[in-house]
Coordinates of C-alpha atoms and ligand atoms in Angstrom, one line a residue:
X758 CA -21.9 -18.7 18.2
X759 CA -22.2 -15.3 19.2
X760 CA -19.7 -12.1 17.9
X761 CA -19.0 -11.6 21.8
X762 CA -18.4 -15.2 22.4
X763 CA -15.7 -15.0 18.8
X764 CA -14.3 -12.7 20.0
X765 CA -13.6 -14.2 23.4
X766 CA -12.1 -16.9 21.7
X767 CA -10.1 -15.4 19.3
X768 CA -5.9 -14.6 19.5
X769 CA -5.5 -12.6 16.4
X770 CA -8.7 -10.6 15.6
X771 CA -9.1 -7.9 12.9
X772 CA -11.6 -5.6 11.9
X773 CA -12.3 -4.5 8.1
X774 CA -14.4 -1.0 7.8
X775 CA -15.5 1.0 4.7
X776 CA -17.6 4.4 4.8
X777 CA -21.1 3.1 6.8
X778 CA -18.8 2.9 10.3
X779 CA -18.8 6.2 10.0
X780 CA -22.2 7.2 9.0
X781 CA -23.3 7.1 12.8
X782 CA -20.5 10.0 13.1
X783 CA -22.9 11.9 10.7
X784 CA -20.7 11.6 7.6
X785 CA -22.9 10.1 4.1
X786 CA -21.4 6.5 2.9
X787 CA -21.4 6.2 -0.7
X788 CA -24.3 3.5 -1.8
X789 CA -26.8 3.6 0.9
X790 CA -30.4 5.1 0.1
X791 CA -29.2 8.1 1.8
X792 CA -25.5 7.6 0.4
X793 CA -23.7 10.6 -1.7
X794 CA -24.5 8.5 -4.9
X795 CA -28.0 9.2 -4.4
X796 CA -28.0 12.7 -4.4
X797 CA -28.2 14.7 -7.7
X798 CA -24.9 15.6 -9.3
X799 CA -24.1 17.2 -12.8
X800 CA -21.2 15.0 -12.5
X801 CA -21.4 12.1 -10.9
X802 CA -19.0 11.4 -7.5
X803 CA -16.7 8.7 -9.4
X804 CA -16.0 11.1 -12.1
X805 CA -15.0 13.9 -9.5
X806 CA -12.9 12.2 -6.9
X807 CA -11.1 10.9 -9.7
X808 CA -7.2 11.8 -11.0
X809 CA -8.1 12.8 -14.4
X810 CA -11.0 15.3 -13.0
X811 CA -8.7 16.1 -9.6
X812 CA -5.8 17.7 -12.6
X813 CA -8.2 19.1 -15.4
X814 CA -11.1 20.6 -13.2
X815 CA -9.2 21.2 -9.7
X816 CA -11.5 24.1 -8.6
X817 CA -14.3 21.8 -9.1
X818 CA -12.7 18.8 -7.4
X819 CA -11.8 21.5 -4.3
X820 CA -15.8 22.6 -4.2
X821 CA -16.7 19.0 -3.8
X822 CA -14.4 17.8 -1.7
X823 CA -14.2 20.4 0.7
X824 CA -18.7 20.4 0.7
X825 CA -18.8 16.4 1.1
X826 CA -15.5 14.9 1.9
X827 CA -13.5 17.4 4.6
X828 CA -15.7 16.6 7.2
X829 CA -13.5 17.8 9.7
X830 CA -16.7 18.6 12.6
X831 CA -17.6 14.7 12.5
X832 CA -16.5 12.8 15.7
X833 CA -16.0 8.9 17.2
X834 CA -18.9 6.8 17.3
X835 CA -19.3 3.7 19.9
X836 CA -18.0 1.5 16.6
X837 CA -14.7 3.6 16.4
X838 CA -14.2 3.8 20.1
X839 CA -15.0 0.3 20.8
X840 CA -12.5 -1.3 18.5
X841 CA -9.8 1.5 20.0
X842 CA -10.5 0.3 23.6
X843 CA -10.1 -3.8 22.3
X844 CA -6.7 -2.7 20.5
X845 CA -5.7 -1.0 23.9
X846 CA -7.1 -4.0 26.1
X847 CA -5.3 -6.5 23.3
X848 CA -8.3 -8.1 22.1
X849 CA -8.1 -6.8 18.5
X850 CA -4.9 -6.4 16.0
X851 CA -5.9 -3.2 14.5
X852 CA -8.2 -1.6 11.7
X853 CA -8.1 -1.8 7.9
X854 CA -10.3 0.8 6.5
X855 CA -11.5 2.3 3.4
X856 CA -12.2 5.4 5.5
X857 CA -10.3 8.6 4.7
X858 CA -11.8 10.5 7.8
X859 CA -9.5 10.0 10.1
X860 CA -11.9 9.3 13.0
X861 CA -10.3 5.5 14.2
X862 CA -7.1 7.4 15.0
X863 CA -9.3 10.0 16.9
X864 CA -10.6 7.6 19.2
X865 CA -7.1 5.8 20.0
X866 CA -6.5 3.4 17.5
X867 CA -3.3 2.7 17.2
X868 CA -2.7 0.4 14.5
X869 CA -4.9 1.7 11.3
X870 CA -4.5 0.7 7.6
X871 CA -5.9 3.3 5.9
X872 CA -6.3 2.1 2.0
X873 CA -7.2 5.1 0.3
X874 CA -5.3 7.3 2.5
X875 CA -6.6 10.2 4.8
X876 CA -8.1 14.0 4.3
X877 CA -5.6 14.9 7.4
X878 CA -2.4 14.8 4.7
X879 CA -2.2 16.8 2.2
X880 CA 1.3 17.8 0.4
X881 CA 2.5 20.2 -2.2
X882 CA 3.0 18.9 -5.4
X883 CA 6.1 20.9 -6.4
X884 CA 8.0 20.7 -3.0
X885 CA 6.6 18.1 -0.8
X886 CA 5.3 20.2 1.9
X887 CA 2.6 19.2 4.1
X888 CA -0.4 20.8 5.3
X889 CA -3.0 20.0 7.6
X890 CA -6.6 19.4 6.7
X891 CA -7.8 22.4 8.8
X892 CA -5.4 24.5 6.5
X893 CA -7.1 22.7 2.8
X894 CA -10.5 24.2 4.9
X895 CA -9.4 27.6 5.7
X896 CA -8.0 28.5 1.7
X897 CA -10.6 29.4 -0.7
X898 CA -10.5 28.1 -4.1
X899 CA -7.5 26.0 -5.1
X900 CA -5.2 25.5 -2.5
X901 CA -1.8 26.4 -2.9
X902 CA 1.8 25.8 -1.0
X903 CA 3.9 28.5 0.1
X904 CA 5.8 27.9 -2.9
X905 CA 3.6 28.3 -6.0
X906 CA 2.4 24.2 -6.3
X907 CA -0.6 22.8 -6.3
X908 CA -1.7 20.9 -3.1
X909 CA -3.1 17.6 -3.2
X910 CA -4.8 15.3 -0.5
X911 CA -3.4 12.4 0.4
X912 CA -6.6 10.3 -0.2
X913 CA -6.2 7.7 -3.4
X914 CA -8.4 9.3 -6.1
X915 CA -10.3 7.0 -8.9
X916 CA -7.3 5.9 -10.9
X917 CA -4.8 6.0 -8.8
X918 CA -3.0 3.0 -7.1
X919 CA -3.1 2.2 -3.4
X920 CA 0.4 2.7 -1.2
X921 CA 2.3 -0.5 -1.4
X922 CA 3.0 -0.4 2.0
X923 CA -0.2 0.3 3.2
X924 CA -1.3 -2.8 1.5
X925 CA 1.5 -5.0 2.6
X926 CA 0.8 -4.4 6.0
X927 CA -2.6 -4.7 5.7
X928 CA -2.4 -8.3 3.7
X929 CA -0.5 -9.2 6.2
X930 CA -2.7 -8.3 8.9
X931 CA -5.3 -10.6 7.3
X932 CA -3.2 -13.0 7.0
X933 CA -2.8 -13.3 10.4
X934 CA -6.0 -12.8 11.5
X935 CA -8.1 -15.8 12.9
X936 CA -11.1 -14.1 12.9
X937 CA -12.0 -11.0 10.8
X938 CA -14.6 -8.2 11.4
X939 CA -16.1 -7.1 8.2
X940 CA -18.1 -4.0 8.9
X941 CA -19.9 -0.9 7.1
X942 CA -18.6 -1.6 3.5
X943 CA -20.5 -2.7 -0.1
X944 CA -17.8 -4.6 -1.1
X945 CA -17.8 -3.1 -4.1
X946 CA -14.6 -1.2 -4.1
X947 CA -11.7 -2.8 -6.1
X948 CA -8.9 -3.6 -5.1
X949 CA -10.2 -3.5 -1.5
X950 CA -12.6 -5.7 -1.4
X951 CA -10.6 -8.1 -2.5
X952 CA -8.5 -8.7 0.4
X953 CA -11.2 -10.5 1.8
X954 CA -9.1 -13.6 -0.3
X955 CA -6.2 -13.4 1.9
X956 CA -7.8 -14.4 5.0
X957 CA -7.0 -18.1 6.6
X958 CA -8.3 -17.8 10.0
X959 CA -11.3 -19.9 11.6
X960 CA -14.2 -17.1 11.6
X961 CA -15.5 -14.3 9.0
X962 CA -18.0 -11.9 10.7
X963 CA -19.9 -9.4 8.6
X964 CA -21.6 -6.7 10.4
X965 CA -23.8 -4.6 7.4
X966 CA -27.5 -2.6 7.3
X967 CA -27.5 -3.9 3.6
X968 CA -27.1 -6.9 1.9
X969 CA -23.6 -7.8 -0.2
X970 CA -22.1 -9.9 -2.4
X971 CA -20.1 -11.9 0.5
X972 CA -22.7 -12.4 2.7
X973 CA -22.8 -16.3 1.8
X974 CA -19.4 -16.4 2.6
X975 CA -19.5 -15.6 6.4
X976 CA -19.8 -17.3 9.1
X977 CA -22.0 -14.6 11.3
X978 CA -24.0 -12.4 9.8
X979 CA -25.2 -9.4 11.7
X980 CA -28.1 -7.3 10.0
X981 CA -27.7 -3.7 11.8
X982 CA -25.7 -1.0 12.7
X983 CA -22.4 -1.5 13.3
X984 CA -21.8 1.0 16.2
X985 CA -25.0 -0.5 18.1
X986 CA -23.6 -3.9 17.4
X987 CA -20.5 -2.9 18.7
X988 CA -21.2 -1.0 21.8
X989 CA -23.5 -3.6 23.1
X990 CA -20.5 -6.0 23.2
X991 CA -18.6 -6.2 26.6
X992 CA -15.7 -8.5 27.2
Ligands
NAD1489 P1 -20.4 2.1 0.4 O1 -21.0 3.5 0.5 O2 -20.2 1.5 -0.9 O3 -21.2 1.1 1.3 C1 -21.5 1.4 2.7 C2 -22.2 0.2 3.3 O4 -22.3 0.4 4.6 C3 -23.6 -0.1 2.7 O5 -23.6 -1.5 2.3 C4 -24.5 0.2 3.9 O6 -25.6 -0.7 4.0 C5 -23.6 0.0 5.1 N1 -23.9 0.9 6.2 C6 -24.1 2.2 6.2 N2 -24.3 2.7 7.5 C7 -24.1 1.6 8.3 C8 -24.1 1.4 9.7 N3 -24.3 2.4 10.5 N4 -23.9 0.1 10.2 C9 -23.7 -0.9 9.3 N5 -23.7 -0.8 8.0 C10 -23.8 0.4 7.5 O7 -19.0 2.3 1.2 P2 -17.6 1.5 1.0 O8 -17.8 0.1 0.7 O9 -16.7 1.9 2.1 O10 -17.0 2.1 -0.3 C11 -17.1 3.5 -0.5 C12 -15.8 4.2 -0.7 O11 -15.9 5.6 -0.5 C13 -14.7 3.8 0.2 O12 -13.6 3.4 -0.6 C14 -14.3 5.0 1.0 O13 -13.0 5.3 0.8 C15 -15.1 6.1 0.5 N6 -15.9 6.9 1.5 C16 -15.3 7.2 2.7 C17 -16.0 7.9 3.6 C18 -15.4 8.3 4.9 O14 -14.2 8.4 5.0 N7 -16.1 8.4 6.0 C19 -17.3 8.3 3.3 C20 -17.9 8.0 2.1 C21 -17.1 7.2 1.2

């Protein structure tokens, strides 16, 4: 059975994205041969979009976050805007994603589970304040609130625990689902990968340019890029 013809039978379907649905959009994933782990680093990602390093070398964290990660010029691909126009048209639940970019929101979606949070909040860590991404762009250096604190991005750094109720909602999502999307992602992320575990429903769809761990698993497995995939499909 094809994705389109899954998809035409399907009540309850959800899609599950990590960093290569947005790759098309011009931002680097992680662990492709072209991926941010690949380049040469005196320290290596992990260790810098980590808590320990975000607190001990902040400056250093801001230069590499702000150069890599604050890709604020990126915009929707046919992947994001696809599963936006199935949400509006009914077809699909929503989006979990490992993404912090911001970009499903961009094209409409309504309903996103954002895992490791998103570069568009960021909040003082003395008073709570928030500031836009835009602002985290325009400072040099550190950036700093109004007041003196330190401001952080809302994204979850190595080390740090997801938001419970970003992960309730998106369990539950899966739960639901009867058939699931996974799209752009290693797998290799802990502890999102793992939700893979809670899903029930009929039909497990991987959509990937590389091979992973859970590609035995599936019931469709689609070997290409996941915004052609996508926005060849028309219900
Ligand atoms: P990853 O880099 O570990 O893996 C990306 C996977 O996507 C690879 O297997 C690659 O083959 C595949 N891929 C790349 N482009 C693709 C395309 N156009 N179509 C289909 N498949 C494609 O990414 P991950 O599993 O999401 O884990 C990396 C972590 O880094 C995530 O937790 C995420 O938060 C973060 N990250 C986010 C962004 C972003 O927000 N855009 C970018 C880089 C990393």
């Amino acid at each position: 059975m094809t994705l389109k013809e899954m998809l035409q039978q399907s009540r309850r379907a959800l899609f599950f994205g990590g960093a290569g649905v947005s790759t098309e959009s011009g931002i680097p994933d992680f662990r492709s041969q072209d991926g941010l782990y690949s380049q040469k680093y005196d320290v290596p990602p992990e260790t810098i979009l980590s808590r320990e390093y975000f607190y001990r070398h902040t400056g250093e964290f801001y230069r590499f976050y702000r150069e890599k990660m604050l890709a604020l010029w990126a915009k929707p691909n046919a992947a994001h805007k696809k599963l936006a126009a199935w949400e509006q048209a009914g077809i699909l639940q929503g989006v979990i994603t490992q993404n912090i970019d911001g970009l499903h929101q961009a094209a409409g979606s309504k309903t996103v589970f954002e895992l490791h949070g998103s570069v568009h909040r960021n909040y003082c860590l003395k008073c709570g304040r928030r500031y836009s991404a835009e602002q985290i762009l325009e400072q040099e250096g550190v950036p700093h609130c109004t007041c003196g604190g330190l401001i952080k991005p809302d994204v979850v750094l190595y080390g740090e625990p997801l938001d419970e109720e970003t992960v309730g909602g998106a369990v539950a999502a899966i739960r639901r689902a009867d058939l699931l999307i996974v799209a752009g992602t290693s797998l290799t992320v802990y502890p999102a990968a793992g939700f893979l575990s809670y899903f029930r429903g009929e039909r497990l769809v991987l959509i990937n340019r590389d091979e992973t761990a859970f590609d035995a698993q599936c019931d469709l497995v689609i070997r290409g890029k996941v915004g052609e995939v996508l926005g060849d499909i028309d219900l």
